[in-house]
N, CA, C and O atoms as a printed pandas DataFrame, in Angstrom:
     atom_number atom_name residue_name chain_id  residue_number  x_coord  y_coord  z_coord
0              1         N          UNK        A               1    5.413   -5.815   15.813
1              2        CA          UNK        A               1    6.400   -6.559   15.069
2              3         C          UNK        A               1    7.495   -5.603   14.622
3              4         O          UNK        A               1    7.208   -4.488   14.185
4              5         N          UNK        A               2    8.733   -6.028   14.728
5              6        CA          UNK        A               2    9.887   -5.245   14.327
6              7         C          UNK        A               2   10.673   -6.020   13.288
7              8         O          UNK        A               2   10.831   -7.236   13.397
8              9         N          UNK        A               3   11.165   -5.315   12.279
9             10        CA          UNK        A               3   11.976   -5.940   11.237
10            11         C          UNK        A               3   13.396   -5.441   11.370
11            12         O          UNK        A               3   13.627   -4.242   11.523
12            13         N          UNK        A               4   14.347   -6.355   11.314
13            14        CA          UNK        A               4   15.766   -6.012   11.375
14            15         C          UNK        A               4   16.417   -6.579   10.126
15            16         O          UNK        A               4   16.276   -7.767    9.837
16            17         N          UNK        A               5   17.133   -5.736    9.377
17            18        CA          UNK        A               5   17.839   -6.197    8.182
18            19         C          UNK        A               5   19.292   -6.456    8.568
19            20         O          UNK        A               5   19.952   -5.595    9.149
20            21         N          UNK        A               6   19.786   -7.655    8.239
21            22        CA          UNK        A               6   21.147   -8.028    8.585
22            23         C          UNK        A               6   21.842   -8.538    7.332
23            24         O          UNK        A               6   21.344   -9.445    6.664
24            25         N          UNK        A               7   22.983   -7.960    7.017
25            26        CA          UNK        A               7   23.776   -8.431    5.887
26            27         C          UNK        A               7   24.654   -9.578    6.395
27            28         O          UNK        A               7   25.663   -9.353    7.064
28            29         N          UNK        A               8   24.262  -10.786    6.073
29            30        CA          UNK        A               8   24.972  -11.962    6.572
30            31         C          UNK        A               8   26.323  -12.176    5.906
31            32         O          UNK        A               8   27.065  -13.080    6.291
32            33         N          UNK        A               9   26.650  -11.362    4.921
33            34        CA          UNK        A               9   27.944  -11.490    4.248
34            35         C          UNK        A               9   29.055  -10.774    5.006
35            36         O          UNK        A               9   30.236  -11.046    4.789
36            37         N          UNK        A              10   28.673   -9.854    5.902
37            38        CA          UNK        A              10   29.681   -9.105    6.642
38            39         C          UNK        A              10   30.079   -9.861    7.910
39            40         O          UNK        A              10   29.365  -10.746    8.381
40            41         N          UNK        A              11   31.236   -9.486    8.442
41            42        CA          UNK        A              11   31.728  -10.110    9.674
42            43         C          UNK        A              11   30.763   -9.854   10.826
43            44         O          UNK        A              11   30.478  -10.755   11.615
44            45         N          UNK        A              12   30.262   -8.629   10.923
45            46        CA          UNK        A              12   29.330   -8.267   11.985
46            47         C          UNK        A              12   28.004   -9.007   11.823
47            48         O          UNK        A              12   27.425   -9.480   12.801
48            49         N          UNK        A              13   27.535   -9.101   10.592
49            50        CA          UNK        A              13   26.280   -9.808   10.326
50            51         C          UNK        A              13   26.374  -11.284   10.689
51            52         O          UNK        A              13   25.453  -11.846   11.282
52            53         N          UNK        A              14   27.489  -11.902   10.332
53            54        CA          UNK        A              14   27.695  -13.318   10.673
54            55         C          UNK        A              14   27.727  -13.501   12.190
55            56         O          UNK        A              14   27.139  -14.442   12.723
56            57         N          UNK        A              15   28.415  -12.598   12.874
57            58        CA          UNK        A              15   28.510  -12.687   14.334
58            59         C          UNK        A              15   27.138  -12.504   14.976
59            60         O          UNK        A              15   26.797  -13.203   15.930
60            61         N          UNK        A              16   26.349  -11.560   14.448
61            62        CA          UNK        A              16   25.018  -11.336   15.002
62            63         C          UNK        A              16   24.142  -12.570   14.822
63            64         O          UNK        A              16   23.449  -12.981   15.753
64            65         N          UNK        A              17   24.168  -13.163   13.629
65            66        CA          UNK        A              17   23.345  -14.341   13.364
66            67         C          UNK        A              17   23.766  -15.506   14.257
67            68         O          UNK        A              17   22.914  -16.249   14.744
68            69         N          UNK        A              18   25.064  -15.672   14.474
69            70        CA          UNK        A              18   25.539  -16.746   15.351
70            71         C          UNK        A              18   25.045  -16.517   16.783
71            72         O          UNK        A              18   24.593  -17.448   17.449
72            73         N          UNK        A              19   25.137  -15.261   17.247
73            74        CA          UNK        A              19   24.657  -14.938   18.592
74            75         C          UNK        A              19   23.143  -15.140   18.683
75            76         O          UNK        A              19   22.645  -15.701   19.659
76            77         N          UNK        A              20   22.425  -14.687   17.677
77            78        CA          UNK        A              20   20.976  -14.822   17.670
78            79         C          UNK        A              20   20.564  -16.292   17.765
79            80         O          UNK        A              20   19.708  -16.662   18.569
80            81         N          UNK        A              21   21.188  -17.117   16.931
81            82        CA          UNK        A              21   20.853  -18.545   16.944
82            83         C          UNK        A              21   21.217  -19.189   18.282
83            84         O          UNK        A              21   20.503  -20.069   18.762
84            85         N          UNK        A              22   22.324  -18.753   18.883
85            86        CA          UNK        A              22   22.745  -19.340   20.150
86            87         C          UNK        A              22   21.788  -18.967   21.298
87            88         O          UNK        A              22   21.459  -19.811   22.132
88            89         N          UNK        A              23   21.353  -17.722   21.335
89            90        CA          UNK        A              23   20.532  -17.257   22.445
90            91         C          UNK        A              23   19.028  -17.480   22.265
91            92         O          UNK        A              23   18.315  -17.724   23.238
92            93         N          UNK        A              24   18.550  -17.397   21.029
93            94        CA          UNK        A              24   17.101  -17.368   20.826
94            95         C          UNK        A              24   16.537  -18.556   20.057
95            96         O          UNK        A              24   15.356  -18.541   19.710
96            97         N          UNK        A              25   17.324  -19.568   19.783
97            98        CA          UNK        A              25   16.821  -20.735   19.052
98            99         C          UNK        A              25   15.770  -21.458   19.899
99           100         O          UNK        A              25   16.043  -21.867   21.027
100          101         N          UNK        A              26   14.578  -21.607   19.346
101          102        CA          UNK        A              26   13.507  -22.309   20.035
102          103         C          UNK        A              26   12.689  -21.459   20.994
103          104         O          UNK        A              26   11.806  -21.984   21.672
104          105         N          UNK        A              27   12.960  -20.151   21.069
105          106        CA          UNK        A              27   12.225  -19.263   21.959
106          107         C          UNK        A              27   10.930  -18.843   21.263
107          108         O          UNK        A              27   10.950  -18.432   20.103
108          109         N          UNK        A              28    9.817  -18.946   21.968
109          110        CA          UNK        A              28    8.531  -18.539   21.402
110          111         C          UNK        A              28    8.498  -17.033   21.180
111          112         O          UNK        A              28    8.967  -16.265   22.021
112          113         N          UNK        A              29    7.942  -16.613   20.045
113          114        CA          UNK        A              29    7.782  -15.198   19.742
114          115         C          UNK        A              29    8.924  -14.588   18.963
115          116         O          UNK        A              29    8.824  -13.441   18.525
116          117         N          UNK        A              30   10.016  -15.327   18.776
117          118        CA          UNK        A              30   11.150  -14.814   18.013
118          119         C          UNK        A              30   11.519  -15.859   16.970
119          120         O          UNK        A              30   11.786  -17.016   17.294
120          121         N          UNK        A              31   11.529  -15.428   15.707
121          122        CA          UNK        A              31   11.874  -16.361   14.640
122          123         C          UNK        A              31   12.481  -15.619   13.461
123          124         O          UNK        A              31   12.254  -14.423   13.277
124          125         N          UNK        A              32   13.246  -16.338   12.675
125          126        CA          UNK        A              32   13.799  -15.802   11.436
126          127         C          UNK        A              32   12.808  -16.148   10.338
127          128         O          UNK        A              32   12.516  -17.322   10.108
128          129         N          UNK        A              33   12.290  -15.131    9.662
129          130        CA          UNK        A              33   11.293  -15.347    8.617
130          131         C          UNK        A              33   11.961  -15.690    7.298
131          132         O          UNK        A              33   11.594  -16.681    6.668
132          133         N          UNK        A              34   12.930  -14.900    6.863
133          134        CA          UNK        A              34   13.573  -15.091    5.569
134          135         C          UNK        A              34   15.048  -14.797    5.704
135          136         O          UNK        A              34   15.424  -13.787    6.298
136          137         N          UNK        A              35   15.891  -15.657    5.166
137          138        CA          UNK        A              35   17.321  -15.437    5.251
138          139         C          UNK        A              35   17.932  -15.153    3.895
139          140         O          UNK        A              35   19.103  -14.776    3.837
140          141         N          UNK        A              36   17.202  -15.313    2.801
141          142        CA          UNK        A              36   17.730  -15.086    1.468
142          143         C          UNK        A              36   17.168  -13.780    0.933
143          144         O          UNK        A              36   16.017  -13.730    0.501
144          145         N          UNK        A              37   17.981  -12.710    0.959
145          146        CA          UNK        A              37   17.478  -11.393    0.577
146          147         C          UNK        A              37   17.128  -11.307   -0.897
147          148         O          UNK        A              37   16.190  -10.591   -1.248
148          149         N          UNK        A              38   17.842  -12.009   -1.785
149          150        CA          UNK        A              38   17.501  -11.967   -3.208
150          151         C          UNK        A              38   16.118  -12.552   -3.440
151          152         O          UNK        A              38   15.319  -11.980   -4.181
152          153         N          UNK        A              39   15.832  -13.669   -2.821
153          154        CA          UNK        A              39   14.533  -14.306   -2.974
154          155         C          UNK        A              39   13.439  -13.375   -2.455
155          156         O          UNK        A              39   12.380  -13.255   -3.071
156          157         N          UNK        A              40   13.689  -12.731   -1.348
157          158        CA          UNK        A              40   12.710  -11.828   -0.740
158          159         C          UNK        A              40   12.438  -10.638   -1.654
159          160         O          UNK        A              40   11.285  -10.234   -1.803
160          161         N          UNK        A              41   13.469  -10.071   -2.265
161          162        CA          UNK        A              41   13.284   -8.927   -3.156
162          163         C          UNK        A              41   12.458   -9.289   -4.378
163          164         O          UNK        A              41   11.640   -8.483   -4.822
164          165         N          UNK        A              42   12.649  -10.476   -4.932
165          166        CA          UNK        A              42   11.884  -10.894   -6.095
166          167         C          UNK        A              42   10.413  -11.056   -5.753
167          168         O          UNK        A              42    9.554  -10.721   -6.568
168          169         N          UNK        A              43   10.108  -11.557   -4.577
169          170        CA          UNK        A              43    8.721  -11.756   -4.183
170          171         C          UNK        A              43    8.001  -10.433   -3.967
171          172         O          UNK        A              43    6.789  -10.356   -4.170
172          173         N          UNK        A              44    8.718   -9.388   -3.559
173          174        CA          UNK        A              44    8.111   -8.109   -3.248
174          175         C          UNK        A              44    8.246   -7.108   -4.393
175          176         O          UNK        A              44    8.148   -5.903   -4.164
176          177         N          UNK        A              45    8.465   -7.576   -5.606
177          178        CA          UNK        A              45    8.651   -6.703   -6.746
178          179         C          UNK        A              45    7.383   -5.902   -7.036
179          180         O          UNK        A              45    6.270   -6.418   -6.935
180          181         N          UNK        A              46    7.570   -4.643   -7.394
181          182        CA          UNK        A              46    6.452   -3.777   -7.748
182          183         C          UNK        A              46    6.041   -3.982   -9.200
183          184         O          UNK        A              46    4.983   -3.513   -9.620
184          185         N          UNK        A              47    6.870   -4.680   -9.966
185          186        CA          UNK        A              47    6.632   -4.853  -11.386
186          187         C          UNK        A              47    5.964   -6.185  -11.668
187          188         O          UNK        A              47    6.184   -7.167  -10.959
188          189         N          UNK        A              48    5.153   -6.210  -12.699
189          190        CA          UNK        A              48    4.482   -7.453  -13.071
190          191         C          UNK        A              48    5.514   -8.416  -13.658
191          192         O          UNK        A              48    6.544   -7.992  -14.182
192          193         N          UNK        A              49    5.231   -9.691  -13.566
193          194        CA          UNK        A              49    6.145  -10.716  -14.071
194          195         C          UNK        A              49    6.325  -10.568  -15.583
195          196         O          UNK        A              49    7.412  -10.810  -16.107
196          197         N          UNK        A              50    5.265  -10.174  -16.276
197          198        CA          UNK        A              50    5.331   -9.995  -17.735
198          199         C          UNK        A              50    6.310   -8.874  -18.097
199          200         O          UNK        A              50    7.107   -9.016  -19.025
200          201         N          UNK        A              51    6.246   -7.763  -17.362
201          202        CA          UNK        A              51    7.147   -6.635  -17.604
202          203         C          UNK        A              51    8.599   -7.035  -17.321
203          204         O          UNK        A              51    9.494   -6.709  -18.101
204          205         N          UNK        A              52    8.830   -7.726  -16.231
205          206        CA          UNK        A              52   10.183   -8.163  -15.876
206          207         C          UNK        A              52   10.741   -9.083  -16.957
207          208         O          UNK        A              52   11.914   -8.975  -17.315
208          209         N          UNK        A              53    9.912   -9.991  -17.483
209          210        CA          UNK        A              53   10.354  -10.900  -18.545
210          211         C          UNK        A              53   10.741  -10.112  -19.801
211          212         O          UNK        A              53   11.738  -10.437  -20.445
212          213         N          UNK        A              54    9.965   -9.079  -20.158
213          214        CA          UNK        A              54   10.280   -8.253  -21.326
214          215         C          UNK        A              54   11.624   -7.546  -21.152
215          216         O          UNK        A              54   12.435   -7.494  -22.077
216          217         N          UNK        A              55   11.845   -7.008  -19.960
217          218        CA          UNK        A              55   13.091   -6.287  -19.693
218          219         C          UNK        A              55   14.282   -7.239  -19.748
219          220         O          UNK        A              55   15.324   -6.897  -20.308
220          221         N          UNK        A              56   14.137   -8.425  -19.174
221          222        CA          UNK        A              56   15.234   -9.402  -19.201
222          223         C          UNK        A              56   15.531   -9.850  -20.622
223          224         O          UNK        A              56   16.691  -10.055  -20.979
224          225         N          UNK        A              57   14.482  -10.005  -21.444
225          226        CA          UNK        A              57   14.664  -10.392  -22.841
226          227         C          UNK        A              57   15.394   -9.273  -23.592
227          228         O          UNK        A              57   16.310   -9.537  -24.371
228          229         N          UNK        A              58   14.984   -8.030  -23.354
229          230        CA          UNK        A              58   15.631   -6.890  -23.996
230          231         C          UNK        A              58   17.101   -6.800  -23.580
231          232         O          UNK        A              58   17.967   -6.512  -24.406
232          233         N          UNK        A              59   17.373   -7.043  -22.315
233          234        CA          UNK        A              59   18.752   -6.997  -21.821
234          235         C          UNK        A              59   19.602   -8.071  -22.498
235          236         O          UNK        A              59   20.751   -7.821  -22.863
236          237         N          UNK        A              60   19.038   -9.261  -22.661
237          238        CA          UNK        A              60   19.757  -10.349  -23.331
238          239         C          UNK        A              60   20.039   -9.978  -24.782
239          240         O          UNK        A              60   21.119  -10.265  -25.296
240          241         N          UNK        A              61   19.072   -9.339  -25.447
241          242        CA          UNK        A              61   19.274   -8.926  -26.837
242          243         C          UNK        A              61   20.364   -7.878  -26.962
243          244         O          UNK        A              61   21.138   -7.903  -27.918
244          245         N          UNK        A              62   20.438   -6.959  -26.015
245          246        CA          UNK        A              62   21.475   -5.931  -26.033
246          247         C          UNK        A              62   22.846   -6.586  -25.887
247          248         O          UNK        A              62   23.796   -6.202  -26.571
248          249         N          UNK        A              63   22.950   -7.567  -25.005
249          250        CA          UNK        A              63   24.224   -8.267  -24.808
250          251         C          UNK        A              63   24.646   -9.016  -26.064
251          252         O          UNK        A              63   25.839   -9.171  -26.324
252          253         N          UNK        A              64   23.664   -9.484  -26.852
253          254        CA          UNK        A              64   23.949  -10.191  -28.108
254          255         C          UNK        A              64   24.221   -9.218  -29.255
255          256         O          UNK        A              64   24.610   -9.638  -30.345
256          257         N          UNK        A              65   24.019   -7.930  -29.017
257          258        CA          UNK        A              65   24.236   -6.940  -30.054
258          259         C          UNK        A              65   23.003   -6.653  -30.892
259          260         O          UNK        A              65   23.087   -5.925  -31.881
260          261         N          UNK        A              66   21.871   -7.207  -30.520
261          262        CA          UNK        A              66   20.622   -6.975  -31.251
262          263         C          UNK        A              66   19.947   -5.730  -30.687
263          264         O          UNK        A              66   19.208   -5.798  -29.705
264          265         N          UNK        A              67   20.211   -4.602  -31.318
265          266        CA          UNK        A              67   19.621   -3.354  -30.847
266          267         C          UNK        A              67   19.006   -2.598  -32.011
267          268         O          UNK        A              67   19.284   -2.916  -33.168
268          269         N          UNK        A              68   18.194   -1.624  -31.734
269          270        CA          UNK        A              68   17.595   -0.760  -32.730
270          271         C          UNK        A              68   18.067    0.659  -32.471
271          272         O          UNK        A              68   17.933    1.173  -31.361
272          273         N          UNK        A              69   18.613    1.281  -33.484
273          274        CA          UNK        A              69   19.073    2.662  -33.343
274          275         C          UNK        A              69   17.982    3.601  -33.837
275          276         O          UNK        A              69   17.390    3.393  -34.896
276          277         N          UNK        A              70   17.733    4.622  -33.056
277          278        CA          UNK        A              70   16.737    5.612  -33.421
278          279         C          UNK        A              70   17.416    6.854  -33.974
279          280         O          UNK        A              70   18.440    7.305  -33.460
280          281         N          UNK        A              71   16.830    7.392  -35.024
281          282        CA          UNK        A              71   17.304    8.650  -35.582
282          283         C          UNK        A              71   16.580    9.766  -34.837
283          284         O          UNK        A              71   15.356    9.859  -34.936
284          285         N          UNK        A              72   17.278   10.602  -34.105
285          286        CA          UNK        A              72   16.609   11.658  -33.333
286          287         C          UNK        A              72   15.870   12.666  -34.215
287          288         O          UNK        A              72   14.978   13.369  -33.741
288          289         N          UNK        A              73   16.237   12.736  -35.488
289          290        CA          UNK        A              73   15.562   13.649  -36.404
290          291         C          UNK        A              73   14.235   13.070  -36.893
291          292         O          UNK        A              73   13.335   13.819  -37.272
292          293         N          UNK        A              74   14.107   11.723  -36.886
293          294        CA          UNK        A              74   12.899   11.068  -37.385
294          295         C          UNK        A              74   12.612    9.826  -36.525
295          296         O          UNK        A              74   12.771    8.697  -36.988
296          297         N          UNK        A              75   12.197   10.039  -35.298
297          298        CA          UNK        A              75   11.978    8.931  -34.358
298          299         C          UNK        A              75   10.906    7.986  -34.873
299          300         O          UNK        A              75   11.116    6.773  -34.870
300          301         N          UNK        A              76    9.762    8.501  -35.316
301          302        CA          UNK        A              76    8.674    7.634  -35.764
302          303         C          UNK        A              76    9.093    6.828  -36.993
303          304         O          UNK        A              76    8.701    5.670  -37.133
304          305         N          UNK        A              77    9.855    7.403  -37.850
305          306        CA          UNK        A              77   10.349    6.673  -39.024
306          307         C          UNK        A              77   11.315    5.566  -38.633
307          308         O          UNK        A              77   11.357    4.519  -39.280
308          309         N          UNK        A              78   12.093    5.791  -37.573
309          310        CA          UNK        A              78   13.035    4.790  -37.101
310          311         C          UNK        A              78   12.310    3.591  -36.485
311          312         O          UNK        A              78   12.771    2.455  -36.595
312          313         N          UNK        A              79   11.193    3.848  -35.851
313          314        CA          UNK        A              79   10.449    2.779  -35.174
314          315         C          UNK        A              79    9.691    1.930  -36.166
315          316         O          UNK        A              79    9.673    0.704  -36.054
316          317         N          UNK        A              80    9.062    2.574  -37.141
317          318        CA          UNK        A              80    8.226    1.851  -38.100
318          319         C          UNK        A              80    9.032    1.186  -39.114
319          320         O          UNK        A              80    8.489    0.530  -40.003
């Protein structure tokens, strides 16, 4: 099995996909498995869903201005 990554947003990628569909549509042994790279990346994440949710929540809080400043002289005091 061989994997080929194609950026369908580029002119060359679009041309390749059009050629591929024209020549190989319905041919046994050749198929397109996934066409949405974002969806594919999320499924193959190395991080647990719980960790990703925590990071996204933290990112949203930063955008809202909800942050905690740490004093480098007294880190443990800043946290507690």
